[in-house]
Structures are given as structure tokens and as C-alpha cells.
CSV table of C-alpha atoms in Angstrom, one decimal:
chain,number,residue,atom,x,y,z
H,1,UNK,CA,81.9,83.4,-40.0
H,2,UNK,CA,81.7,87.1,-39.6
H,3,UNK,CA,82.5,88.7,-36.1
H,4,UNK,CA,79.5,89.2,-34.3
H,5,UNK,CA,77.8,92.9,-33.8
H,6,UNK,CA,74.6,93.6,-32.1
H,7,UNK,CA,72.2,93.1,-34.9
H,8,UNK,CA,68.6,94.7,-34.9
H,9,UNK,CA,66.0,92.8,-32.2
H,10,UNK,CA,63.6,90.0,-33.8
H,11,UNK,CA,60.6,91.5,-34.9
H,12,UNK,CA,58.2,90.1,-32.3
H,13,UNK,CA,55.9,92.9,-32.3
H,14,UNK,CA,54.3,91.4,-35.9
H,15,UNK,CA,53.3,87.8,-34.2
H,16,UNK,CA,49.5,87.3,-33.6
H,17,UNK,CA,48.6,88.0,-29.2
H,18,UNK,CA,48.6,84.0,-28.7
H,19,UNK,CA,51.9,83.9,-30.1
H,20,UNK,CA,53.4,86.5,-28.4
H,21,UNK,CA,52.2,85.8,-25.5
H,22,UNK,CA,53.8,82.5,-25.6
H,23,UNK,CA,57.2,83.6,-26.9
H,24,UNK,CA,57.3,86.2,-23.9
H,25,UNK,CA,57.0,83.8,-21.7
H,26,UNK,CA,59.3,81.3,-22.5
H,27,UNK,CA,61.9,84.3,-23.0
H,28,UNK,CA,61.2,85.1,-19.3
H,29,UNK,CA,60.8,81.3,-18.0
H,30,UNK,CA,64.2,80.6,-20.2
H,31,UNK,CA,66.0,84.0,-19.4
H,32,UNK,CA,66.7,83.9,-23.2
H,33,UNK,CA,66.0,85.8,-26.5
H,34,UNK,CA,64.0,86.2,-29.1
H,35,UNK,CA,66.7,85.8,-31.7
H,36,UNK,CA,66.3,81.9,-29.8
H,37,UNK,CA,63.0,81.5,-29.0
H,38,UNK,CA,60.9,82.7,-32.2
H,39,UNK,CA,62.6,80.7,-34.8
H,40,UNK,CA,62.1,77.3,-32.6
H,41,UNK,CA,58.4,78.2,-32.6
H,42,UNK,CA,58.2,78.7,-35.7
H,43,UNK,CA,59.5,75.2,-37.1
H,44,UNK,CA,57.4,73.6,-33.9
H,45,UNK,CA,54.2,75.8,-35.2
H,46,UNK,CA,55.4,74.2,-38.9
H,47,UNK,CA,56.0,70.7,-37.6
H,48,UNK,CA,52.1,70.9,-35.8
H,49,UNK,CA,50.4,72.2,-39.3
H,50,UNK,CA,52.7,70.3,-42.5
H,51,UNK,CA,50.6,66.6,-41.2
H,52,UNK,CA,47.4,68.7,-42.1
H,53,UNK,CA,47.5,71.0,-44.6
H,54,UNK,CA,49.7,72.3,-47.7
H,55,UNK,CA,50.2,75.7,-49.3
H,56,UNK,CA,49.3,76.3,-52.7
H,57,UNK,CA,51.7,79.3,-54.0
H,58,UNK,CA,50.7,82.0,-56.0
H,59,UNK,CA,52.3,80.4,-59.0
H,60,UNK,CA,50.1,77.3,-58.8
H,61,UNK,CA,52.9,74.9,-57.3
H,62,UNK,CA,51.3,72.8,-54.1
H,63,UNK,CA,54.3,72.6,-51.6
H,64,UNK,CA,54.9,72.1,-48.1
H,65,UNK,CA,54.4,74.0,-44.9
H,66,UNK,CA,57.1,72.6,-43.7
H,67,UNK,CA,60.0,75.3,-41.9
H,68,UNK,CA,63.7,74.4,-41.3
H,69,UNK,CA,65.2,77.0,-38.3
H,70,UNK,CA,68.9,77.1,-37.8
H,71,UNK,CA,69.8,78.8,-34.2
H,72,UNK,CA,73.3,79.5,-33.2
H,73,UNK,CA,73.9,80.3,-29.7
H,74,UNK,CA,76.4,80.6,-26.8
H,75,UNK,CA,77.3,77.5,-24.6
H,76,UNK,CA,74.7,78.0,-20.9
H,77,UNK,CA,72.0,79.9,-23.7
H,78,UNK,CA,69.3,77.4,-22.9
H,79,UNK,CA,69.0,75.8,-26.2
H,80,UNK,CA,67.8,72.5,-24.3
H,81,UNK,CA,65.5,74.1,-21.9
H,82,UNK,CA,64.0,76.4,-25.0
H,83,UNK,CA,63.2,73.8,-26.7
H,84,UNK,CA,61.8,71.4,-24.5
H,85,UNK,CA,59.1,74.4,-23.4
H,86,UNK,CA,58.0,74.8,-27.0
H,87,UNK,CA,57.5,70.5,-27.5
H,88,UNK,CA,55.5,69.7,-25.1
H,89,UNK,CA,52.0,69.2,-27.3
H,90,UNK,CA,54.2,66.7,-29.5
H,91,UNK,CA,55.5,64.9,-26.6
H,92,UNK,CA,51.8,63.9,-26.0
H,93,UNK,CA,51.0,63.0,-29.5
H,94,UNK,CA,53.8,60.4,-28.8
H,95,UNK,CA,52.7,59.3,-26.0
H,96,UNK,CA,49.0,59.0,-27.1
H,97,UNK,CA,48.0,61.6,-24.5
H,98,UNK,CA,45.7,63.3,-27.2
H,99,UNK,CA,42.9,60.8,-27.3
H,100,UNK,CA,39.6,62.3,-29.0
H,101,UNK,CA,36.9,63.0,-26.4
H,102,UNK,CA,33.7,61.6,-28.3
H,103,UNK,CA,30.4,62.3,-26.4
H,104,UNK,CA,30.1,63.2,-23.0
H,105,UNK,CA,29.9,59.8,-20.6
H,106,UNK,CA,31.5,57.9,-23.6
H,107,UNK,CA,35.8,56.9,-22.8
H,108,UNK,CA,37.7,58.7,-25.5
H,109,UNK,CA,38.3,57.4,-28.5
H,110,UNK,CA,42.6,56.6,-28.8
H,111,UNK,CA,44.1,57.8,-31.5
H,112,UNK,CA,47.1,56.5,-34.3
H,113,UNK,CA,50.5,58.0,-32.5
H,114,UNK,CA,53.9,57.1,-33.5
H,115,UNK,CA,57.1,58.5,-33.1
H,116,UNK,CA,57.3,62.0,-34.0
H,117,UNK,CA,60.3,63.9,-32.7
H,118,UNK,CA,63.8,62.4,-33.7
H,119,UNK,CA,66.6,63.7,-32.9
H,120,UNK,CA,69.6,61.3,-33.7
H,121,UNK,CA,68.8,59.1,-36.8
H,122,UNK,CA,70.2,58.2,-40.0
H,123,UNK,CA,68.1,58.5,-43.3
H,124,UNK,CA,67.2,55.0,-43.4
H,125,UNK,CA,66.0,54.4,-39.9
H,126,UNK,CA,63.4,57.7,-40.7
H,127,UNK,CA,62.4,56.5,-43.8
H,128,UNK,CA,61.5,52.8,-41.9
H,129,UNK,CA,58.9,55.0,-39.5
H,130,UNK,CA,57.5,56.2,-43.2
H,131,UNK,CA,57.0,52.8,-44.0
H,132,UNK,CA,55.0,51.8,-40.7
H,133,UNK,CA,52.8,54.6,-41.1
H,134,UNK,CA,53.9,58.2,-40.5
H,135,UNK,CA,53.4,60.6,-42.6
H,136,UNK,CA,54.9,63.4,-40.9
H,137,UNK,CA,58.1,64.0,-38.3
H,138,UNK,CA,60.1,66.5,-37.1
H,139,UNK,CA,64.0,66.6,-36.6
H,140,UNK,CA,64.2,68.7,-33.1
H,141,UNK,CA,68.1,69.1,-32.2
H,142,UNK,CA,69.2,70.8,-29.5
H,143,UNK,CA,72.7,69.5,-30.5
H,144,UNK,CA,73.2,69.9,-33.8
H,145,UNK,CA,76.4,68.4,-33.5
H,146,UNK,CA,75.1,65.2,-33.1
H,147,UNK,CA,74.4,65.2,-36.6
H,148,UNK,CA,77.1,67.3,-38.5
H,149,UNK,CA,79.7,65.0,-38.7
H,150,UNK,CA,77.1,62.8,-41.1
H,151,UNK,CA,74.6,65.4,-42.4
H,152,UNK,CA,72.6,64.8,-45.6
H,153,UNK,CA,72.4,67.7,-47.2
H,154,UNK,CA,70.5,66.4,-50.3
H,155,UNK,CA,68.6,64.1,-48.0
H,156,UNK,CA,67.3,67.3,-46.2
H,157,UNK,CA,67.1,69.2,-49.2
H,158,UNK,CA,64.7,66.9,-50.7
H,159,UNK,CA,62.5,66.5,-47.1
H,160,UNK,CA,62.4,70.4,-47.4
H,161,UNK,CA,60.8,69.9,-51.1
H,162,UNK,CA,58.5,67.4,-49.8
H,163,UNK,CA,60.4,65.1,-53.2
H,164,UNK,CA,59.2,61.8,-53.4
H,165,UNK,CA,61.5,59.1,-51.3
H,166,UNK,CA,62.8,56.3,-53.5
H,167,UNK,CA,65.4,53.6,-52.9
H,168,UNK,CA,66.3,50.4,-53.9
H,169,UNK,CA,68.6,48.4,-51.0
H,170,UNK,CA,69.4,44.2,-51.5
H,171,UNK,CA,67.4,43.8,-48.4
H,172,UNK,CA,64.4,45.6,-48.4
H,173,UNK,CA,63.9,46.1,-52.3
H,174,UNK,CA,62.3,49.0,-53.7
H,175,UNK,CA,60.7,51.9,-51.7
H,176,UNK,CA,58.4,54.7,-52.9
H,177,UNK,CA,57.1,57.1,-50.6
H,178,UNK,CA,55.1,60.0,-51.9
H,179,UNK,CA,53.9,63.2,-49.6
H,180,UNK,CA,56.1,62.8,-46.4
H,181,UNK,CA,56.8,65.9,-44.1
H,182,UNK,CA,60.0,67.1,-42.6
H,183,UNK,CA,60.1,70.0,-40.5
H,184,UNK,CA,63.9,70.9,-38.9
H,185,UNK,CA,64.8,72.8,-36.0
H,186,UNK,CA,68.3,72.8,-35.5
H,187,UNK,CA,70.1,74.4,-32.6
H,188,UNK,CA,74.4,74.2,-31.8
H,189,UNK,CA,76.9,76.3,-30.1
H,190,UNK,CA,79.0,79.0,-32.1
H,191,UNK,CA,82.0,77.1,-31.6
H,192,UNK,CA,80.9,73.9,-33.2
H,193,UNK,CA,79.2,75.4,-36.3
H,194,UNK,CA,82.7,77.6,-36.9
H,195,UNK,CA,84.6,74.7,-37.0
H,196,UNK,CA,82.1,72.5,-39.1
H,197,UNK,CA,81.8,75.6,-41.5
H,198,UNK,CA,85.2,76.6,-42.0
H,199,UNK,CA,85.3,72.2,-43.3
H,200,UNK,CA,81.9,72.3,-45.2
H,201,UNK,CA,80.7,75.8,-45.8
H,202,UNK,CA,80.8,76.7,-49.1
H,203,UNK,CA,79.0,72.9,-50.0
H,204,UNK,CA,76.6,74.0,-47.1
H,205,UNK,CA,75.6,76.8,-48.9
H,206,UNK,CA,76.4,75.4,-52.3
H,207,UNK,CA,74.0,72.7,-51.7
H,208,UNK,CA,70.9,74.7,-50.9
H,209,UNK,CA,70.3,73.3,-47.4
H,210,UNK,CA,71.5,77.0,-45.3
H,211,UNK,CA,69.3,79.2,-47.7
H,212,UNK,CA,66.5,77.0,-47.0
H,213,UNK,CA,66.7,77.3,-43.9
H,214,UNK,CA,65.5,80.5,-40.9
H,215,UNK,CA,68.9,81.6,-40.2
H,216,UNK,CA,69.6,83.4,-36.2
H,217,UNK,CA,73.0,83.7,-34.4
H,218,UNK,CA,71.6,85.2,-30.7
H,219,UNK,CA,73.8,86.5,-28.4
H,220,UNK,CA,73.8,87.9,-24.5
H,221,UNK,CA,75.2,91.2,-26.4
H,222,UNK,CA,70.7,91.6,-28.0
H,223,UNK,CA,69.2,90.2,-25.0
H,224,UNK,CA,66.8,93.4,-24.8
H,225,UNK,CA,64.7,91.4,-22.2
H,226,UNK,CA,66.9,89.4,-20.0
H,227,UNK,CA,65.2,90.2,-17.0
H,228,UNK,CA,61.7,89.4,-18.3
H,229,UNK,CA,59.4,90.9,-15.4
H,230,UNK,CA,57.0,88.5,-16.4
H,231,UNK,CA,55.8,85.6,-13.6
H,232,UNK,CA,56.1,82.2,-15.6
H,233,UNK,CA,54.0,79.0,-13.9
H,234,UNK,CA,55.3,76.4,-15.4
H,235,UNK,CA,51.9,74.3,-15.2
H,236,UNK,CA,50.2,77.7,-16.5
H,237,UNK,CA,52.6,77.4,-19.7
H,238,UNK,CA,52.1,73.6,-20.6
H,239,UNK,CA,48.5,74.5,-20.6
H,240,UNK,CA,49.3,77.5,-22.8
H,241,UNK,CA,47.2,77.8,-25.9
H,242,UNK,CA,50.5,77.6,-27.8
H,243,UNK,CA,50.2,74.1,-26.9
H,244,UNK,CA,46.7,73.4,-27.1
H,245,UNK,CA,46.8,74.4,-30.4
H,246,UNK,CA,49.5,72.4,-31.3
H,247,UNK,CA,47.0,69.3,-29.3
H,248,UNK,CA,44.3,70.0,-31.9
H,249,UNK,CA,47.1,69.8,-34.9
H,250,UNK,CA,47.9,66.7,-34.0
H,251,UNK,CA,44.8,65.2,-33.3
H,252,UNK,CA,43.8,66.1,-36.7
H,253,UNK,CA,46.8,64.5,-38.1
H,254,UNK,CA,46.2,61.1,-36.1
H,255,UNK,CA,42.6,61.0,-37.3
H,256,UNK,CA,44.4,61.3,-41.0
H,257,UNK,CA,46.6,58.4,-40.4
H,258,UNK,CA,43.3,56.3,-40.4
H,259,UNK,CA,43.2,56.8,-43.8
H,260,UNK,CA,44.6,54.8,-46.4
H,261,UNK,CA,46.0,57.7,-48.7
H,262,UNK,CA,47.8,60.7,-47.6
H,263,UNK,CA,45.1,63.9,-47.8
H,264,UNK,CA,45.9,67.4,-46.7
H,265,UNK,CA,44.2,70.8,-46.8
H,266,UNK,CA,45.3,73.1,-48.9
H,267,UNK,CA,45.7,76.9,-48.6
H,268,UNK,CA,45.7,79.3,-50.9
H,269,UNK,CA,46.5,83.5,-51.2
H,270,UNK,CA,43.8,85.9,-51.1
H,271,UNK,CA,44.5,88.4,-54.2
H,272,UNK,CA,45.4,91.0,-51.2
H,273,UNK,CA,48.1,88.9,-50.1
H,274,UNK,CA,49.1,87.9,-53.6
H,275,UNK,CA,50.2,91.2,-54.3
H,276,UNK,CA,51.7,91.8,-51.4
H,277,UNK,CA,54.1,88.6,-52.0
H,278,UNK,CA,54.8,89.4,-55.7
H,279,UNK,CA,56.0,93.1,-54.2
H,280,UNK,CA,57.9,91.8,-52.2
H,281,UNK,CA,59.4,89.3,-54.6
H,282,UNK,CA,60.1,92.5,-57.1
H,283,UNK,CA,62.0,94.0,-54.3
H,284,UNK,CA,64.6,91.3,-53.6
H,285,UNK,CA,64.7,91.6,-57.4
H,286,UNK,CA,65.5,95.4,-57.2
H,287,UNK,CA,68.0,94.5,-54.0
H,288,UNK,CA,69.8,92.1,-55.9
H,289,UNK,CA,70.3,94.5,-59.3
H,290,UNK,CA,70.7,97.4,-57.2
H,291,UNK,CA,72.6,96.8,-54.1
H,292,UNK,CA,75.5,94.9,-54.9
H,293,UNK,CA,76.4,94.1,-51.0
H,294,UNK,CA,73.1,91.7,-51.4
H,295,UNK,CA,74.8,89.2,-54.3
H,296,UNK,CA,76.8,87.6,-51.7
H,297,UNK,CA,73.9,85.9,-50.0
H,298,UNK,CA,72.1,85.3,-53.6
H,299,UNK,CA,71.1,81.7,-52.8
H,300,UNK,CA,69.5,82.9,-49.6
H,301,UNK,CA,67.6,86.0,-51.1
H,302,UNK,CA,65.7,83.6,-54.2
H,303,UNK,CA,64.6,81.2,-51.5
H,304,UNK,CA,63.1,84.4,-49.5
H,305,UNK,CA,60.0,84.1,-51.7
H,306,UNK,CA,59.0,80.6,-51.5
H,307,UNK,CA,60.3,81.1,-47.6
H,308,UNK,CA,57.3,84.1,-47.3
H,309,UNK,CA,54.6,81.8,-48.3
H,310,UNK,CA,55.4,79.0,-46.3
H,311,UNK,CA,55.4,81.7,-42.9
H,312,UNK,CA,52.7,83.1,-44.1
H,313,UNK,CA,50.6,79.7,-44.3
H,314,UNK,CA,51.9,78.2,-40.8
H,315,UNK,CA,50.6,81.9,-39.2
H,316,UNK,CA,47.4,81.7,-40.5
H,317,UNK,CA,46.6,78.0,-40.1
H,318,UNK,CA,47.7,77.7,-36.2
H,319,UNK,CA,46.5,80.5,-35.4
H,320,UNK,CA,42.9,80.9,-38.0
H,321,UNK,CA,42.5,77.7,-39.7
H,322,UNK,CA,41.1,79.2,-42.6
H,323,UNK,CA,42.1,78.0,-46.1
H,324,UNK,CA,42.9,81.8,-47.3
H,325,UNK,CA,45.9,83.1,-46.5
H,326,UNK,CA,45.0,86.5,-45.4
H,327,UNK,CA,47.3,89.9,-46.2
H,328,UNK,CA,48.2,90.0,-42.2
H,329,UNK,CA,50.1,87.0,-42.3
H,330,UNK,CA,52.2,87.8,-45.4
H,331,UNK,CA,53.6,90.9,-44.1
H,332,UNK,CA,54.4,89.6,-41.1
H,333,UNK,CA,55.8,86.8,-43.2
H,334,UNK,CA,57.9,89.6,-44.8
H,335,UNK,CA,59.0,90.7,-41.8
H,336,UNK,CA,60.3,88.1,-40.4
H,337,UNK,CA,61.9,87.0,-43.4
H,338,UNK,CA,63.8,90.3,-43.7
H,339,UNK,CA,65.0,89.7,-40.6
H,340,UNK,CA,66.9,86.5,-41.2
H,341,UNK,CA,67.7,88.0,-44.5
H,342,UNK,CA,70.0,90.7,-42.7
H,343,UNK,CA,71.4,87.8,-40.2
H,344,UNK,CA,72.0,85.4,-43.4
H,345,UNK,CA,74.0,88.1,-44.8
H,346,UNK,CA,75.7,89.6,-41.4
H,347,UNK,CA,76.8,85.7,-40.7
H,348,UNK,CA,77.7,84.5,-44.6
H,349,UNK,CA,78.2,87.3,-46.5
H,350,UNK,CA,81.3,89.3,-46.7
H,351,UNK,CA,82.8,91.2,-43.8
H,352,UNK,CA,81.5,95.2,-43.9
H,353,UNK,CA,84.4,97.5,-43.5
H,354,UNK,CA,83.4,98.7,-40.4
H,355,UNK,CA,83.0,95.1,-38.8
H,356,UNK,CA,86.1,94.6,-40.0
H,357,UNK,CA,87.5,98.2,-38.1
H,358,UNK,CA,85.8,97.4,-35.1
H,359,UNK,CA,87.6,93.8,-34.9
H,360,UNK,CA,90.8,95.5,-35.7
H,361,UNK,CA,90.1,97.8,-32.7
H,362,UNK,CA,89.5,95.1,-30.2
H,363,UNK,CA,92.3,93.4,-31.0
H,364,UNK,CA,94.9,95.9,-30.7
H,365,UNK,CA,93.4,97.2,-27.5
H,366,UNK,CA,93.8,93.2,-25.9
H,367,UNK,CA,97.1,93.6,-27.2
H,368,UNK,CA,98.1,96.8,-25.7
H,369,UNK,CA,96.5,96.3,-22.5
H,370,UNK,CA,98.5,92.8,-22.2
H,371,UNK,CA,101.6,94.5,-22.6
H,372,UNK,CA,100.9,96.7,-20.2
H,373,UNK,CA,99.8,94.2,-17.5
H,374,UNK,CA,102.7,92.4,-18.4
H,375,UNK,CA,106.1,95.2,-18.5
H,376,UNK,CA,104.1,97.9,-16.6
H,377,UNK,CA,105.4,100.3,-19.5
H,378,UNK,CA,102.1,102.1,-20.7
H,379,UNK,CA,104.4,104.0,-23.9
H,380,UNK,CA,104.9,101.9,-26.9
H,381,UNK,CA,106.7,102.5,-30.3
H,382,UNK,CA,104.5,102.4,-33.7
H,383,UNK,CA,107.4,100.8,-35.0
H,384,UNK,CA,107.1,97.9,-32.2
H,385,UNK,CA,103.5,97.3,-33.3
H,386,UNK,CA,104.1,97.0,-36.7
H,387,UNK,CA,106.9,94.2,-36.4
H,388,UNK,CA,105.3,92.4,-33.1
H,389,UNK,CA,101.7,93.4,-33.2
H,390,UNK,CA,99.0,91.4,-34.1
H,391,UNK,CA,99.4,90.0,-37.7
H,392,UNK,CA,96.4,91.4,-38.9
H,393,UNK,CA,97.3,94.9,-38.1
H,394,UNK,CA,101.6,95.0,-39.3
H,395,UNK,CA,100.1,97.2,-42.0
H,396,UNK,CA,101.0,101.3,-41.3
H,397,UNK,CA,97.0,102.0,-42.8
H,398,UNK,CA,95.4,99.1,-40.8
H,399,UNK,CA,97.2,100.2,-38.0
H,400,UNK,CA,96.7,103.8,-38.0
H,401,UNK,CA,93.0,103.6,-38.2
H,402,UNK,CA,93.1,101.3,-34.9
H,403,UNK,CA,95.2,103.8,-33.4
H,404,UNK,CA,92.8,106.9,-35.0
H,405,UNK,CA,90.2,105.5,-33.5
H,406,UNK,CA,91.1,104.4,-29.9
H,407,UNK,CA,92.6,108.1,-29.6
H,408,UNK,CA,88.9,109.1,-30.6
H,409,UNK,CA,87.7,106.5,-28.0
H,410,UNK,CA,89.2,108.7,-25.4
H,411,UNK,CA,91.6,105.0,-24.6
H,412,UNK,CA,95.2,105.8,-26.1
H,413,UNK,CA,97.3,109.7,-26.2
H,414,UNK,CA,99.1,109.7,-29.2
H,415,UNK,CA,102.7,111.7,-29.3
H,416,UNK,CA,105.1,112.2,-32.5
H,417,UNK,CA,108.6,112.9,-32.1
H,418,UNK,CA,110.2,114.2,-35.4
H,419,UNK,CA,108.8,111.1,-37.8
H,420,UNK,CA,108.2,108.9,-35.1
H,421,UNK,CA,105.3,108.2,-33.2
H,422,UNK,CA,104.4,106.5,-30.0
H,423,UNK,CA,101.4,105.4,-28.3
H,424,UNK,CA,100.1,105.3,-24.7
H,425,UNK,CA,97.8,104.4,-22.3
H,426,UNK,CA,95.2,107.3,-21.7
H,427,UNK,CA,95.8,108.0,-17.9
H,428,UNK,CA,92.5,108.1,-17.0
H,429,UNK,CA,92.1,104.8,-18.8
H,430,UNK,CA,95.5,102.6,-17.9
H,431,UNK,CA,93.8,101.8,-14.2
H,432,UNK,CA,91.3,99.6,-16.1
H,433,UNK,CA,93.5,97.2,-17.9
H,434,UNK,CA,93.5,94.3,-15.3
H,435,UNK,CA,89.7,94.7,-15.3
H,436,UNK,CA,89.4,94.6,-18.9
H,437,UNK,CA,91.7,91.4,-19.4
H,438,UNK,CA,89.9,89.7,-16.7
H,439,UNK,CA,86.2,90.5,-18.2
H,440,UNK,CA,85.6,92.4,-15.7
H,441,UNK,CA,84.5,94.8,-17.5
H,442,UNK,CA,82.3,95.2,-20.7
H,443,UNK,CA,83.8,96.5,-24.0
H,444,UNK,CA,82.3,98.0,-27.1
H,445,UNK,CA,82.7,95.7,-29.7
């Protein structure tokens, strides 16, 4: 996975008020980001609409609303604490806290609930909650490791496409199950999903699951709000209207379950957002016969389309149940879904050449200073670096382009005697090399 840069902030400023609203606040009750908190609304807002209504796409298909969001994040990031401030409406549904208020005087009528949020389960024991009744769940990790060790990809890949489920076990016998919902939301720590993707990546990829899915690596580096001046009540936030609409989803759904077949609302594109999605699906063609850089992430950018009309309808039915699809929600769709573009191809795609400069500049500045803290001598020999220096950098042109640019940096004075050259410490800089090995300090990366 690439080395992490600062990558442009998540384009909040193209959610509807309620939204916004909401995702401020947990940003500020959560001390997080947006990088963190967005895409987990955004499957929760998907998981609240896919039991109610589909999307018919502008080439006729019927599909799911259903989103799949893939956070990476720092151990302490709040993944567990996000998500739990974004669930709260389906934690009712569960519990059957969402009973339908019928006439005034009358006790509410109680609705069908089942189990609704899974976080640990394999295929089978989801598709036995199917059977008893459910037509919709939602896979809310906040530990994606739990579940990488056995992932499915074609099982998710096929919940994604809303395919028919069909199996055939000694036991149970056959099983067809048409029109289920999936939505994901999947959050893990950087270090786990390095170590299951240097094992699995290319088949992650390769199998269609990652470019199906909202991709976002946040980081403490983009937290552009970390000291949210907001005042969060926590009471004031469960009764948010975030979560209130997500109530009213649900209690649609449950009055649904009543009936014997499967029926869902469907949404379709008003010819102003028509066009606006075939543009934009005639730019990612020009990107990708253009702009060579973009081929790397190929699989991601032909799922863009189908990932754009899927935004598009869960905006505009939790926030306007309308069954139009209106030209606001589509470019904010687009938006978004350049966004996660640009993060799909910072995190999969190959490393730029000055990502790759600015890793090389790190690493011989770690290595310089810890020779320094270690001998006290702040000169050092090109010649050393290139037989004992990192391994990456024991190349004279990889090396001299470190060294070019810490001189420029104002961090290293460098002084050539005859062929030779040799390196040191600037001596307005040396001072801070304890501080800089003991993070004391922050560094450019």
C-alpha cells in the first residue's frame, strides 16, 4: 500500500444541512474526521433505505441501494465510538423500540423486528435470518479483522448485486432466496489491512469486492477539524434527525415484512440528472483513454458509474423521499465519488514519483539523525551511505536526490573535497535530532 500523504479533505460541503449537521457533530463528539465519519453514514443512510426502495439506472437495470464503505484508520481513531453514534436508529429497530403510533389514546401498534446488524457471521448463519424472514441486514464492523482471515469475496460480491441466494446442503436441501439486501461498512486498522493485502490483494481487487466498495484511509495528518468547537449533547444527538430518519426507514421496512412477497419503491433519474450521470460516465471514459496514471485503478473507475447512482438514490430518498432522483443529488454523488476515486488510486495504484521522493527523504533523514544520536559525529561520507545506508537508497541517483533535497530543506550542508563528497548536520538543525527520533517533533512527510 502506498505511503500515506495528506490527501485533499472529504467533500462535506456537498451533503444536504441535516446531513451535515449530523456528520459535524459526531466529528466533534468523536474528535475524528471526515475521511471516517462520512463514509460510515453513508452505508448506515444505505442500510436505512435498500429494505424500502430500489434504483432504477438510467440504462433500465433495477438494482440495489445498497453501499459497501471500506475505512482505514489509525489504532485510538474512534472507529468503535464512530460507529456506534451513527447506529443507534437500527439498534431500536432490533430491539422493537420503533412501534407504529396508530391513533391518539390507542397503544402502538408493535412492529416485525429481527436481527439487523451482524457483525461476526458466516454466510450460512446470514442466509438462516433470510429464511426466517428478513429481507434486509447490514454487516457493521468496527473490526474488520474479525472477518478477514475467512472473507467471501464472491459471497459479498453477489450481496452487493443483490444476485439471487441459491444453495443446496444434505441438511437443509435446497434454498432460493430472491431480493435480499446487504449493505457493508467495514472499518480496521492500517496495520491489519497491510498485512492482509500484501497476502490477498491483487484477488481483492481481482475479485471485484475493493472497487465496489467507498474506499478512505483517514489519518491525524487531514484532521482539518480536530478541535471541533462544536457543543455535542449526547441525548441531543440520539435524538438527531439523522436518526429519526433512519426510525421512519425502518418502520417502513417492518410494515413490509408483513407482507408475503418482497416489494420495494423504485427510483428513477429525472432527464436533468440523466445527463449529468452519462457526463460524467464520458469523463471517466476520457480519464481512462487520456490519462494513463488512471489505468491502474481501472476496475475501480468502471464501477464509479453504477457507484454514482446508487449515492445519488440513498441522498435523495433519506433525505426527500421522492421517487425522482433530482440533479442535486447526482453531482453531489459525483463528488463524492471523485473523492474516493483519488483515495482508490493514492492507496492501490502505483507509487507517484514524488511519493516515492518524499519516502526516500524521510528515510535517510531517520537514518542520519540515528547516527548522529548514536557516534555524536554530525559529518558523514557519501561513500558510507551508499554501502551502509538504507537499502532503498545505495543507488548514487536515488541518493543524491535525498541529499538535493534535504540541502534544499535547509537540514544537511553539503561539502566536496576533490571527487568526494560528505554530508552534515545543518548546525542550526543538529540540536533537534533527539527530538525528532523521539516524536517529539513533527516532520514533513
Amino acid at each position: 500500500m502506498n505511503y500515506l500523504i495528506q490527501n485533499s479533505p472529504y467533500p462535506v460541503h456537498v451533503l444536504p444541512a441535516m446531513l451535515r449537521d449530523f456528520a459535524d457533530r459526531v466529528v466533534a463528539a468523536t474528535q475524528s474526521s471526515y475521511e471516517m465519519v462520512v463514509p460510515v453514514m453513508l452505508a448506515g443512510m444505505s442500510a436505512a433505505v435498500q429494505g424500502v426502495a430500489d434504483v432504477k439506472t438510467p440504462y433500465g437495470e433495477i438494482m440495489p441501494t445498497s453501499l459497501f464503505s471500506f475505512v482505514i484508520a489509525k489504532s485510538g481513531d474512534r472507529k468503535s465510538s464512530i460507529l456506534k453514534k451513527v447506529m443507534k436508529g437500527f439498534e431500536d429497530f432490533e430491539r422493537g423500540n420503533i412501534s407504529e403510533h396508530v391513533f391518539p389514546g390507542w397503544e402502538n401498534q408493535e412492529l416485525i423486528h429481527h436481527q439487523f446488524l451482524i457483525e461476526d457471521a458466516t454466510s450460512k448463519g446470514v442466509i438462516e435470518i433470510f429464511k426466517e424472514g428478513a429481507s434486509s441486514l447490514f454487516y457493521a464492523l468496527d473490526e474488520a479483522a474479525l472477518i478477514f482471515n475467512k472473507l467471501d469475496m464472491p459471497y459479498f460480491c453477489k450481496r452487493f448485486d443483490g444476485s439471487a441466494i441459491n444453495e443446496v446442503s444434505r441438511t437443509q436441501g435446497a434454498t432460493r432466496l430472491l431480493d435480499r439486501r446487504v449493505a457493508l461498512c467495514m472499518l480496521t486498522q492500517d496495520v491489519t489491512f497491510e498485512r492482509f493485502f500484501s497476502k490477498k490483494g491483487d484477488l481483492l481487487v481481482e475479485s471485484g469486492l475493493m472497487p465496489r466498495m467507498l474506499i478512505s484511509q483517514a489519518s491525524a495528518q487531514i484532521r482539518i477539524n480536530r478541535w471541533n468547537p462544536i457543543s455535542v449533547n449526547e441525548e441531543h444527538l440520539e435524538g438527531h434527525a439523522f436518526h429519526q430518519r433512519v426510525r421512519d426507514l425502518m418502520r417502513k421496512y417492518a410494515k413490509e415484512l408483513e407482507n408475503t412477497e418482497i416489494s420495494r419503491e423504485i427510483v428513477c433519474f429525472e432527464q436533468g440528472s440523466y445527463e449529468l450521470w452519462e457526463q460524467y460516465v464520458q469523463n471517466v471514459d476520457f480519464v481512462l483513454s487520456h490519462h494513463g496514471e488512471w489505468e491502474e485503478i481501472r476496475a475501480f473507475m468502471r464501477r464509479s458509474g453504477e457507484l454514482v447512482i446508487r449515492i445519488a438514490a440513498v441522498l435523495q430518498y433519506f433525505t426527500d423521499p421522492v421517487n425522482k432522483i433530482q440533479p442535486w443529488a447526482v453531482q453531489s454523488s459525483i463528488e463524492m465519488v471523485r473523492w474516493h476515486l483519488h483515495e482508490a488510486k493514492r492507496i492501490f495504484g502505483e507509487e507517484a514519483l514524488e511519493v516515492k521522493i518524499k519516502k526516500d527523504v524521510d528515510l535517510l533523514l531517520k537514518y542520519i539523525l540515528g547516527r548522529y544520536q548514536r557516534t555524536g559525529d554530525k559529518y558523514i561520507n557519501k561513500g558510507e551511505l551508499l554501502r551502509y545506508g538504507p537499502k532503498s537508497l545505495r543507488k548514487s541517483d536515488v541518493l543524491d536526490i535525498a541529499i538535493r533535497n534535504l540541502f534544499s530543506m535547509g537540514k544537511l550542508q553539503i561539502l566536496k573535497y576533490g571527487r568526494k563528497e560528505v554530508i552534515y548536520i545543518n548546525e542550526n538543525y543538529h540540536g533537534g535530532a533527539e527530538n525528532y527520533l523521539n516524536n517529539k517533533i513533527e516532520v514533513n512527510w
